Coordinates of N, CA and C in Angstrom, one line a residue:
M628 N 0.8 -1.2 0.0 CA 0.0 0.0 0.0 C 0.9 1.2 0.0
T629 N 0.6 2.2 -0.9 CA 1.3 3.4 -1.0 C 0.7 4.4 -0.1
F630 N 1.6 5.0 0.7 CA 1.1 6.0 1.7 C 1.5 7.4 1.2
A631 N 0.5 8.2 1.1 CA 0.7 9.6 0.7 C 0.2 10.6 1.7
W632 N 1.0 11.6 2.0 CA 0.6 12.6 2.9 C 1.0 14.0 2.3
P633 N 0.0 15.0 2.3 CA -1.3 14.9 2.9 C -2.2 14.0 1.9
P634 N -3.3 13.5 2.5 CA -4.2 12.7 1.7 C -4.8 13.5 0.5
T635 N -5.0 12.8 -0.6 CA -5.6 13.5 -1.8 C -7.0 13.0 -2.1
E636 N -7.4 11.9 -1.5 CA -8.7 11.3 -1.8 C -9.6 11.4 -0.6
P637 N -10.9 11.6 -0.7 CA -11.6 11.6 -2.0 C -12.0 13.0 -2.4
F638 N -11.4 14.1 -1.8 CA -11.8 15.4 -2.0 C -10.8 16.2 -2.8
D639 N -10.0 15.5 -3.6 CA -9.0 16.3 -4.4 C -9.6 17.2 -5.4
D640 N -10.9 16.9 -5.8 CA -11.6 17.8 -6.8 C -12.0 19.1 -6.1
R641 N -11.9 19.2 -4.8 CA -12.3 20.4 -4.1 C -11.1 21.3 -3.8
E642 N -10.0 20.9 -4.2 CA -8.8 21.7 -4.0 C -8.9 23.0 -4.9
P643 N -8.3 24.1 -4.6 CA -7.3 24.2 -3.5 C -8.0 24.5 -2.1
W644 N -7.5 23.9 -1.1 CA -8.0 24.2 0.3 C -7.4 25.5 0.8
P645 N -8.2 26.4 1.3 CA -7.6 27.6 1.9 C -6.7 27.2 3.2
R646 N -5.6 27.9 3.3 CA -4.8 27.7 4.5 C -5.5 28.2 5.7
F647 N -6.1 29.3 5.6 CA -6.9 29.9 6.7 C -8.4 29.9 6.3
L648 N -9.2 29.9 7.4 CA -10.6 30.0 7.1 C -10.9 31.3 6.5
P649 N -11.8 31.3 5.5 CA -12.1 32.6 4.8 C -13.0 33.5 5.6
G650 N -13.3 34.6 5.1 CA -14.3 35.5 5.7 C -13.8 36.1 7.0
R651 N -14.4 35.7 8.1 CA -14.1 36.4 9.4 C -12.7 36.1 9.8
A652 N -12.1 34.9 9.4 CA -10.7 34.7 9.8 C -9.8 35.7 9.3
A653 N -10.1 36.2 8.1 CA -9.3 37.3 7.5 C -9.4 38.6 8.3
A654 N -10.5 38.7 9.0 CA -10.8 39.9 9.8 C -10.3 39.8 11.2
G655 N -9.6 38.7 11.5 CA -8.9 38.6 12.8 C -9.5 37.6 13.8
F656 N -10.5 36.9 13.4 CA -11.0 35.8 14.2 C -10.1 34.6 14.1
P657 N -9.5 34.1 15.1 CA -8.4 33.1 15.0 C -8.9 31.7 14.8
A658 N -10.1 31.3 15.2 CA -10.5 29.9 15.2 C -12.0 29.7 15.2
I659 N -12.4 28.6 14.9 CA -13.8 28.2 15.1 C -13.9 27.1 16.1
G660 N -14.7 27.3 17.1 CA -15.0 26.3 18.1 C -16.3 25.7 18.0
V661 N -16.6 24.6 18.6 CA -17.9 23.9 18.6 C -18.4 23.8 20.0
G662 N -19.5 24.4 20.3 CA -20.1 24.3 21.6 C -20.4 22.9 21.9
G663 N -20.3 22.5 23.2 CA -20.5 21.1 23.6 C -19.3 20.3 23.8
L664 N -18.2 20.6 23.0 CA -17.0 19.9 23.2 C -16.4 20.5 24.6
G665 N -16.0 19.6 25.4 CA -15.6 20.0 26.8 C -16.7 19.8 27.8
H666 N -17.9 19.7 27.4 CA -19.0 19.3 28.3 C -18.9 17.9 28.7
P667 N -18.9 17.5 30.0 CA -18.6 16.1 30.4 C -19.6 15.1 29.7
D668 N -20.8 15.5 29.5 CA -21.8 14.5 28.9 C -21.5 14.4 27.4
V669 N -21.1 15.4 26.8 CA -20.8 15.3 25.3 C -19.5 14.5 25.1
M670 N -18.5 14.9 25.9 CA -17.3 14.1 25.8 C -17.4 12.7 26.2
S671 N -18.3 12.4 27.1 CA -18.6 11.0 27.5 C -19.2 10.2 26.3
A672 N -20.2 10.9 25.7 CA -20.9 10.2 24.6 C -19.9 10.0 23.4
L673 N -19.1 11.0 23.1 CA -18.2 10.9 21.9 C -17.2 9.8 22.1
W674 N -16.6 9.7 23.3 CA -15.6 8.7 23.6 C -16.3 7.3 23.7
C675 N -17.5 7.2 24.2 CA -18.2 5.9 24.3 C -18.5 5.4 22.9
R676 N -18.9 6.3 22.0 CA -19.2 5.9 20.6 C -18.0 5.4 19.9
L677 N -16.9 6.1 20.1 CA -15.6 5.7 19.6 C -15.2 4.3 20.1
T678 N -15.4 4.2 21.4 CA -15.1 2.9 22.1 C -15.9 1.7 21.4
L679 N -17.1 2.0 21.1 CA -17.9 0.9 20.4 C -17.3 0.6 19.1
D680 N -16.9 1.6 18.3 CA -16.2 1.4 17.0 C -15.0 0.6 17.2
D681 N -14.2 1.0 18.2 CA -12.9 0.3 18.5 C -13.1 -1.2 19.0
A682 N -14.2 -1.4 19.7 CA -14.5 -2.7 20.1 C -14.9 -3.6 19.0
Q683 N -15.6 -3.1 18.0 CA -15.9 -3.8 16.8 C -14.6 -4.2 16.0
R684 N -13.8 -3.2 15.9 CA -12.5 -3.4 15.2 C -11.7 -4.5 15.9
Y685 N -11.6 -4.4 17.2 CA -10.8 -5.4 17.9 C -11.4 -6.8 17.8
Y686 N -12.7 -6.9 18.0 CA -13.3 -8.2 18.0 C -13.2 -8.9 16.6
Q687 N -13.3 -8.1 15.5 CA -13.2 -8.7 14.2 C -11.7 -9.2 14.0
A688 N -10.8 -8.4 14.5 CA -9.3 -8.8 14.4 C -9.1 -10.0 15.2
A689 N -9.7 -10.1 16.4 CA -9.5 -11.2 17.3 C -10.1 -12.5 16.6
R690 N -11.2 -12.3 16.0 CA -11.9 -13.5 15.3 C -11.0 -14.0 14.2
Q691 N -10.4 -13.1 13.4 CA -9.5 -13.5 12.4 C -8.3 -14.2 12.9
C692 N -7.7 -13.7 14.0 CA -6.6 -14.4 14.6 C -6.9 -15.8 15.1
S693 N -8.1 -15.8 15.8 CA -8.5 -17.1 16.3 C -8.7 -18.1 15.2
W694 N -9.3 -17.7 14.1 CA -9.5 -18.6 13.0 C -8.1 -19.0 12.4
A695 N -7.3 -18.1 12.3 CA -5.9 -18.3 11.7 C -5.1 -19.3 12.6
N696 N -5.2 -19.1 13.9 CA -4.6 -20.0 14.8 C -5.0 -21.5 14.6
W697 N -6.4 -21.6 14.4 CA -6.9 -23.0 14.2 C -6.5 -23.5 12.8
A698 N -6.5 -22.6 11.8 CA -6.3 -23.1 10.4 C -4.8 -23.5 10.3
I699 N -3.9 -22.7 10.9 CA -2.5 -23.1 10.8 C -2.2 -24.5 11.5
D700 N -2.9 -24.7 12.5 CA -2.8 -26.0 13.2 C -3.2 -27.2 12.3
R701 N -4.2 -26.9 11.4 CA -4.6 -27.9 10.5 C -3.6 -28.2 9.5
G702 N -2.8 -27.3 9.1 CA -1.7 -27.5 8.1 C -2.2 -27.8 6.7
E703 N -3.3 -27.2 6.3 CA -3.8 -27.5 5.0 C -3.3 -26.5 4.0
D704 N -3.6 -26.8 2.7 CA -3.1 -25.8 1.6 C -3.7 -24.4 1.8
W705 N -4.9 -24.4 2.3 CA -5.6 -23.1 2.5 C -5.3 -22.4 3.8
S706 N -4.4 -23.1 4.6 CA -4.0 -22.4 5.9 C -3.2 -21.2 5.6
P707 N -3.3 -20.2 6.4 CA -2.5 -19.0 6.2 C -1.1 -19.3 6.6
T708 N -0.2 -18.4 6.1 CA 1.2 -18.6 6.5 C 1.5 -18.0 7.9
E709 N 2.6 -18.4 8.5 CA 3.0 -17.8 9.8 C 3.2 -16.3 9.7
R710 N 3.6 -15.8 8.5 CA 3.8 -14.4 8.3 C 2.5 -13.7 8.3
H711 N 1.5 -14.2 7.6 CA 0.2 -13.6 7.6 C -0.4 -13.6 9.1
F712 N -0.2 -14.7 9.8 CA -0.7 -14.8 11.1 C -0.1 -13.8 12.0
A713 N 1.3 -13.6 11.9 CA 2.0 -12.6 12.7 C 1.4 -11.2 12.4
R714 N 1.2 -10.9 11.2 CA 0.6 -9.5 10.8 C -0.7 -9.3 11.4
W715 N -1.6 -10.4 11.4 CA -2.9 -10.3 11.9 C -2.9 -10.1 13.4
V716 N -2.0 -10.8 14.1 CA -1.9 -10.7 15.5 C -1.4 -9.3 15.9
Q717 N -0.4 -8.8 15.1 CA 0.0 -7.4 15.4 C -1.2 -6.4 15.3
A718 N -2.0 -6.6 14.2 CA -3.1 -5.7 14.0 C -4.1 -5.8 15.2
M719 N -4.3 -7.1 15.6 CA -5.3 -7.3 16.8 C -4.7 -6.7 18.0
W720 N -3.4 -6.8 18.3 CA -2.8 -6.3 19.5 C -2.9 -4.7 19.5
I721 N -2.6 -4.1 18.4 CA -2.8 -2.6 18.3 C -4.2 -2.2 18.5
A722 N -5.1 -3.0 17.9 CA -6.6 -2.7 18.0 C -6.9 -2.8 19.5
G723 N -6.4 -3.7 20.2 CA -6.6 -3.8 21.7 C -6.1 -2.6 22.4
C724 N -4.9 -2.1 22.0 CA -4.4 -0.9 22.7 C -5.3 0.3 22.4
R725 N -5.8 0.4 21.2 CA -6.7 1.5 20.9 C -8.0 1.4 21.7
L726 N -8.5 0.2 21.8 CA -9.7 0.0 22.5 C -9.6 0.4 24.0
V727 N -8.5 -0.1 24.6 CA -8.3 0.2 26.0 C -8.1 1.7 26.3
I728 N -7.4 2.4 25.4 CA -7.2 3.8 25.6 C -8.5 4.6 25.4
S729 N -9.3 4.3 24.3 CA -10.5 5.0 24.1 C -11.5 4.7 25.2
A730 N -11.6 3.4 25.7 CA -12.5 3.0 26.7 C -12.1 3.7 28.0
H731 N -10.9 3.8 28.3 CA -10.4 4.5 29.6 C -10.8 6.0 29.5
L732 N -10.6 6.6 28.4 CA -11.0 8.1 28.2 C -12.5 8.2 28.4
A733 N -13.3 7.3 27.8 CA -14.7 7.3 28.0 C -15.1 7.2 29.4
Q734 N -14.4 6.3 30.1 CA -14.7 6.1 31.6 C -14.3 7.3 32.4
Q735 N -13.2 8.0 32.0 CA -12.8 9.2 32.8 C -13.9 10.3 32.6
W736 N -14.4 10.5 31.4 CA -15.4 11.6 31.2 C -16.7 11.2 31.8
V737 N -17.1 9.9 31.7 CA -18.4 9.5 32.4 C -18.3 9.8 33.9
R738 N -17.2 9.5 34.5 CA -17.1 9.6 35.9 C -16.9 11.1 36.3
I739 N -16.5 11.9 35.4 CA -16.5 13.4 35.7 C -18.0 13.8 35.7
A740 N -18.7 13.3 34.7 CA -20.2 13.7 34.6 C -20.9 13.1 35.8
D741 N -20.6 11.9 36.2 CA -21.3 11.3 37.3 C -20.3 10.4 38.1
P742 N -19.7 10.9 39.2 CA -18.7 10.2 39.9 C -19.2 8.9 40.6
T743 N -20.5 8.7 40.6 CA -21.0 7.5 41.2 C -21.0 6.3 40.3
V744 N -20.7 6.5 39.0 CA -20.7 5.4 38.0 C -19.5 4.5 38.3
P745 N -19.6 3.2 38.5 CA -18.5 2.4 38.8 C -17.6 2.2 37.6
E746 N -16.3 1.9 37.9 CA -15.3 1.7 36.8 C -15.5 0.3 36.3
V747 N -15.0 0.1 35.0 CA -14.9 -1.2 34.4 C -13.8 -1.9 35.1
P748 N -14.0 -3.1 35.7 CA -12.9 -3.8 36.4 C -11.7 -4.0 35.5
G749 N -10.6 -3.6 36.0 CA -9.3 -3.9 35.3 C -9.0 -2.9 34.2
L750 N -9.9 -2.0 33.8 CA -9.6 -1.1 32.7 C -8.5 -0.1 33.0
R751 N -8.5 0.5 34.2 CA -7.5 1.4 34.5 C -6.1 0.8 34.5
R752 N -6.0 -0.4 35.1 CA -4.7 -1.0 35.1 C -4.2 -1.4 33.7
A753 N -5.1 -1.9 32.9 CA -4.8 -2.2 31.5 C -4.3 -1.0 30.7
R754 N -5.0 0.1 30.9 CA -4.6 1.4 30.3 C -3.2 1.8 30.8
N755 N -3.0 1.8 32.1 CA -1.7 2.2 32.6 C -0.6 1.3 32.1
A756 N -0.9 0.0 32.0 CA 0.1 -0.9 31.5 C 0.5 -0.5 30.0
I757 N -0.5 -0.1 29.2 CA -0.2 0.3 27.8 C 0.6 1.6 27.8
E758 N 0.2 2.5 28.6 CA 0.8 3.8 28.6 C 2.3 3.8 29.0
H759 N 2.6 2.9 30.0 CA 4.0 2.8 30.5 C 4.7 1.6 30.0
L760 N 4.3 1.0 28.9 CA 4.9 -0.2 28.3 C 6.3 0.1 27.9
H761 N 6.6 1.3 27.4 CA 8.0 1.6 27.0 C 9.0 1.6 28.2
E762 N 8.5 1.6 29.4 CA 9.4 1.6 30.6 C 9.5 0.1 31.1
A763 N 8.8 -0.8 30.5 CA 8.7 -2.2 31.1 C 10.0 -3.0 30.8
E764 N 10.0 -4.1 31.4 CA 11.0 -5.2 31.1 C 10.5 -6.0 30.0
I765 N 11.2 -6.1 28.9 CA 10.7 -6.8 27.7 C 11.4 -8.1 27.7
D766 N 10.7 -9.2 27.7 CA 11.3 -10.6 27.6 C 11.0 -11.1 26.2
E767 N 11.9 -11.0 25.3 CA 11.7 -11.3 23.9 C 11.5 -12.8 23.7
S768 N 12.1 -13.6 24.6 CA 11.9 -15.1 24.5 C 10.5 -15.5 24.8
Q769 N 9.9 -14.8 25.8 CA 8.5 -15.2 26.2 C 7.5 -14.3 25.5
I770 N 8.0 -13.2 24.9 CA 7.1 -12.2 24.2 C 6.1 -11.6 25.2
I771 N 6.7 -11.2 26.3 CA 5.9 -10.5 27.3 C 6.6 -9.3 27.9
A772 N 5.8 -8.5 28.6 CA 6.4 -7.3 29.3 C 6.0 -7.5 30.8
T773 N 7.0 -7.2 31.6 CA 6.8 -7.2 33.1 C 7.3 -5.9 33.7
T774 N 6.9 -5.7 34.9 CA 7.4 -4.5 35.7 C 8.9 -4.6 35.8
K775 N 9.5 -3.4 35.5 CA 11.0 -3.3 35.6 C 11.4 -2.8 37.0
V776 N 12.4 -3.4 37.5 CA 13.0 -2.8 38.8 C 14.4 -2.3 38.4
T777 N 14.7 -1.0 38.6 CA 15.9 -0.5 38.2 C 17.0 -0.8 39.2
E778 N 18.2 -0.5 38.9 CA 19.4 -0.8 39.8 C 19.2 -0.1 41.2
D779 N 18.6 1.0 41.2 CA 18.4 1.7 42.5 C 17.1 1.2 43.2
G780 N 16.5 0.2 42.7 CA 15.3 -0.4 43.4 C 14.0 0.2 43.0
K781 N 14.0 1.2 42.1 CA 12.7 1.8 41.7 C 12.0 0.9 40.7
Q782 N 10.6 1.0 40.8 CA 9.8 0.2 39.9 C 9.3 1.1 38.7
K783 N 9.4 0.5 37.5 CA 8.8 1.2 36.4 C 7.8 0.3 35.8
A784 N 6.7 0.9 35.1 CA 5.6 0.2 34.6 C 5.0 -0.7 35.6
W785 N 4.9 -0.2 36.8 CA 4.5 -1.0 38.0 C 3.0 -1.6 37.9
D786 N 2.2 -1.0 37.0 CA 0.8 -1.5 36.9 C 0.8 -2.8 36.2
I787 N 1.8 -3.1 35.4 CA 1.8 -4.4 34.7 C 1.8 -5.6 35.7
E788 N 2.5 -5.5 36.8 CA 2.5 -6.6 37.8 C 1.1 -6.7 38.5
K789 N 0.2 -5.7 38.3 CA -1.1 -5.8 38.9 C -2.1 -6.4 37.9
L790 N -1.7 -6.7 36.7 CA -2.6 -7.4 35.8 C -2.8 -8.8 36.3
P791 N -3.8 -9.5 35.8 CA -4.2 -10.8 36.4 C -3.0 -11.8 36.4
D792 N -2.2 -11.8 35.4 CA -1.1 -12.8 35.3 C 0.2 -12.1 35.6
G793 N 0.2 -10.8 36.0 CA 1.4 -10.1 36.3 C 2.3 -9.8 35.1
R794 N 1.8 -9.9 33.9 CA 2.5 -9.6 32.7 C 1.6 -9.2 31.6
L795 N 2.1 -8.5 30.6 CA 1.4 -8.1 29.4 C 1.9 -8.9 28.2
I796 N 1.1 -9.7 27.6 CA 1.6 -10.5 26.5 C 1.5 -9.7 25.2
F797 N 2.5 -9.9 24.3 CA 2.5 -9.3 23.0 C 1.9 -10.3 22.0
G798 N 0.6 -10.5 22.2 CA 0.0 -11.5 21.3 C -1.5 -11.6 21.6
M799 N -2.0 -12.8 21.4 CA -3.4 -13.0 21.5 C -4.0 -13.2 22.9
G800 N -3.2 -13.7 23.8 CA -3.7 -14.0 25.1 C -4.5 -15.3 25.1
K801 N -5.1 -15.7 26.2 CA -5.8 -16.9 26.4 C -7.2 -16.9 25.8
K802 N -7.9 -15.7 26.0 CA -9.3 -15.6 25.6 C -9.5 -14.3 24.9
P803 N -8.9 -14.1 23.7 CA -8.9 -12.8 23.0 C -10.3 -12.4 22.6
L804 N -11.3 -13.3 22.4 CA -12.6 -12.9 22.1 C -13.5 -12.5 23.3
E805 N -12.9 -12.7 24.5 CA -13.6 -12.4 25.7 C -12.9 -11.3 26.5
E806 N -11.6 -11.3 26.5 CA -10.8 -10.3 27.3 C -9.8 -9.7 26.4
V807 N -9.5 -8.4 26.7 CA -8.4 -7.7 26.1 C -7.2 -7.8 26.9
F808 N -6.1 -8.4 26.3 CA -4.9 -8.6 27.1 C -5.0 -9.5 28.3
D809 N -6.1 -10.3 28.3 CA -6.4 -11.1 29.5 C -6.5 -10.3 30.7
A810 N -6.9 -9.0 30.6 CA -6.9 -8.1 31.7 C -8.2 -7.4 31.9
V811 N -9.0 -7.3 30.9 CA -10.3 -6.5 31.1 C -11.3 -7.2 30.1
S812 N -12.5 -7.3 30.6 CA -13.6 -8.0 29.9 C -14.1 -7.1 28.7
L813 N -14.1 -7.7 27.5 CA -14.5 -7.0 26.4 C -16.0 -6.7 26.5
E814 N -16.8 -7.7 27.0 CA -18.2 -7.5 27.2 C -18.5 -6.3 28.2
A815 N -17.7 -6.2 29.3 CA -17.9 -5.1 30.2 C -17.6 -3.7 29.6
I816 N -16.6 -3.7 28.7 CA -16.2 -2.4 28.0 C -17.4 -2.0 27.1
V817 N -17.9 -3.0 26.4 CA -19.0 -2.7 25.5 C -20.3 -2.3 26.2
A818 N -20.6 -3.0 27.3 CA -21.7 -2.6 28.1 C -21.6 -1.2 28.7
F819 N -20.5 -0.9 29.1 CA -20.3 0.5 29.7 C -20.5 1.5 28.6
A820 N -19.9 1.3 27.4 CA -20.0 2.3 26.3 C -21.4 2.4 25.8
L821 N -22.1 1.3 25.7 CA -23.5 1.3 25.3 C -24.3 2.1 26.3
E822 N -24.1 1.9 27.5 CA -24.9 2.5 28.6 C -24.8 4.1 28.5
H823 N -23.6 4.6 28.2 CA -23.4 6.0 28.3 C -23.2 6.7 26.9
S824 N -23.4 6.0 25.8 CA -23.2 6.6 24.5 C -24.1 7.6 24.1
D825 N -25.2 7.8 24.9 CA -26.2 8.8 24.5 C -26.3 9.9 25.6
R826 N -25.3 10.0 26.4 CA -25.3 11.0 27.5 C -25.5 12.4 27.0
D827 N -25.2 12.7 25.8 CA -25.3 14.0 25.2 C -26.7 14.4 24.7
G828 N -27.6 13.4 24.9 CA -29.0 13.7 24.3 C -29.7 14.9 24.9
D829 N -29.4 15.2 26.1 CA -30.1 16.4 26.8 C -29.2 17.6 26.8
V830 N -28.1 17.6 26.1 CA -27.2 18.8 26.1 C -27.6 19.6 24.9
D831 N -27.9 20.9 25.2 CA -28.4 21.8 24.1 C -27.2 22.3 23.4
I832 N -27.1 21.9 22.1 CA -26.0 22.5 21.3 C -26.5 23.3 20.1
Q833 N -27.7 23.8 20.3 CA -28.3 24.7 19.3 C -27.4 25.9 19.1
D834 N -27.1 26.3 17.9 CA -26.3 27.5 17.6 C -25.0 27.4 18.4
S835 N -24.4 26.3 18.3 CA -23.2 26.1 19.2 C -21.9 26.4 18.5
T836 N -21.9 26.7 17.2 CA -20.7 27.1 16.6 C -20.4 28.6 16.8
Y837 N -19.2 28.9 17.3 CA -18.9 30.2 17.6 C -17.5 30.6 17.1
L838 N -17.2 31.8 17.0 CA -15.9 32.3 16.6 C -15.3 32.9 17.8
L839 N -14.0 32.6 18.1 CA -13.3 33.2 19.2 C -12.9 34.6 18.7
R840 N -13.3 35.6 19.4 CA -13.0 37.0 19.0 C -11.6 37.3 19.4
P841 N -10.9 38.2 18.7 CA -9.6 38.6 19.0 C -9.4 39.1 20.5
S842 N -10.5 39.7 21.0 CA -10.4 40.2 22.4 C -10.3 39.1 23.4
L843 N -10.6 37.8 23.0 CA -10.5 36.7 24.0 C -9.2 36.0 23.9
E844 N -8.3 36.4 23.0 CA -7.1 35.7 22.8 C -6.2 36.0 24.1
S845 N -5.5 34.9 24.5 CA -4.7 35.1 25.7 C -3.3 35.7 25.3

C-alpha cells in the first residue's frame, strides 16, 4: 500500500483548500470552536461511541486471529502462513491498545459527569500498562512485558504486575474474544460504552458554533 501525505482522496476535486478559514478569519477571528466539546456529557458520549467502534474493530481482528490459529494447526493448503498470522496478531494487538485507551478516556469523562458510576474492572490497570509499556522489562523469548526494577530499586511500569497474570503479552492471550490482554472484559467495556453513549442527548448544542474573538485571545 502506497502511503501519501497529505491525503488527496476523496476530496482532491475540491482543492485548493484555503490555508486559513475565509471571511471572518481574515478579519482577525483566529479559530472556530464547537459548543458542547468539553461538556462532560458530550465528551462521554463521543468517547463511548468511539469505544464501540474500536470494540468492533478489535473483535473482528481477534476473530480473524482465532481462526488463523486454528487453520495453521490444521496445516492445509488453504491455511494462512505464519507471516500472515503474525501480521494479523500485530493488528489485533494494536486494536486492543486503541480500545483500552478509548475506553479509559470514555470512563474518565463519564465519571466526571457522574462520579457514582463504577469503573470497568481492570480497565484502569490495562490502560496504565499500555501507557507505560515503554518503561517495562521486555522478555523477547517469552514475548511478554513485566514490571522493571531499576538498579536503585525503583519500579517502572508497575501497573503491569497488577494485571491478572502479572505480565502483558505481546499477542493473542488466552481468551482474545472475551478479554483484552487477558486483563479486562470485552463485554464489560461494550456494556459500559453502550450505557453511556447517549449522555449528550439532553445537552443543548443549538447555535453552538462560535468564533473566538480577538479580544478573547490570551
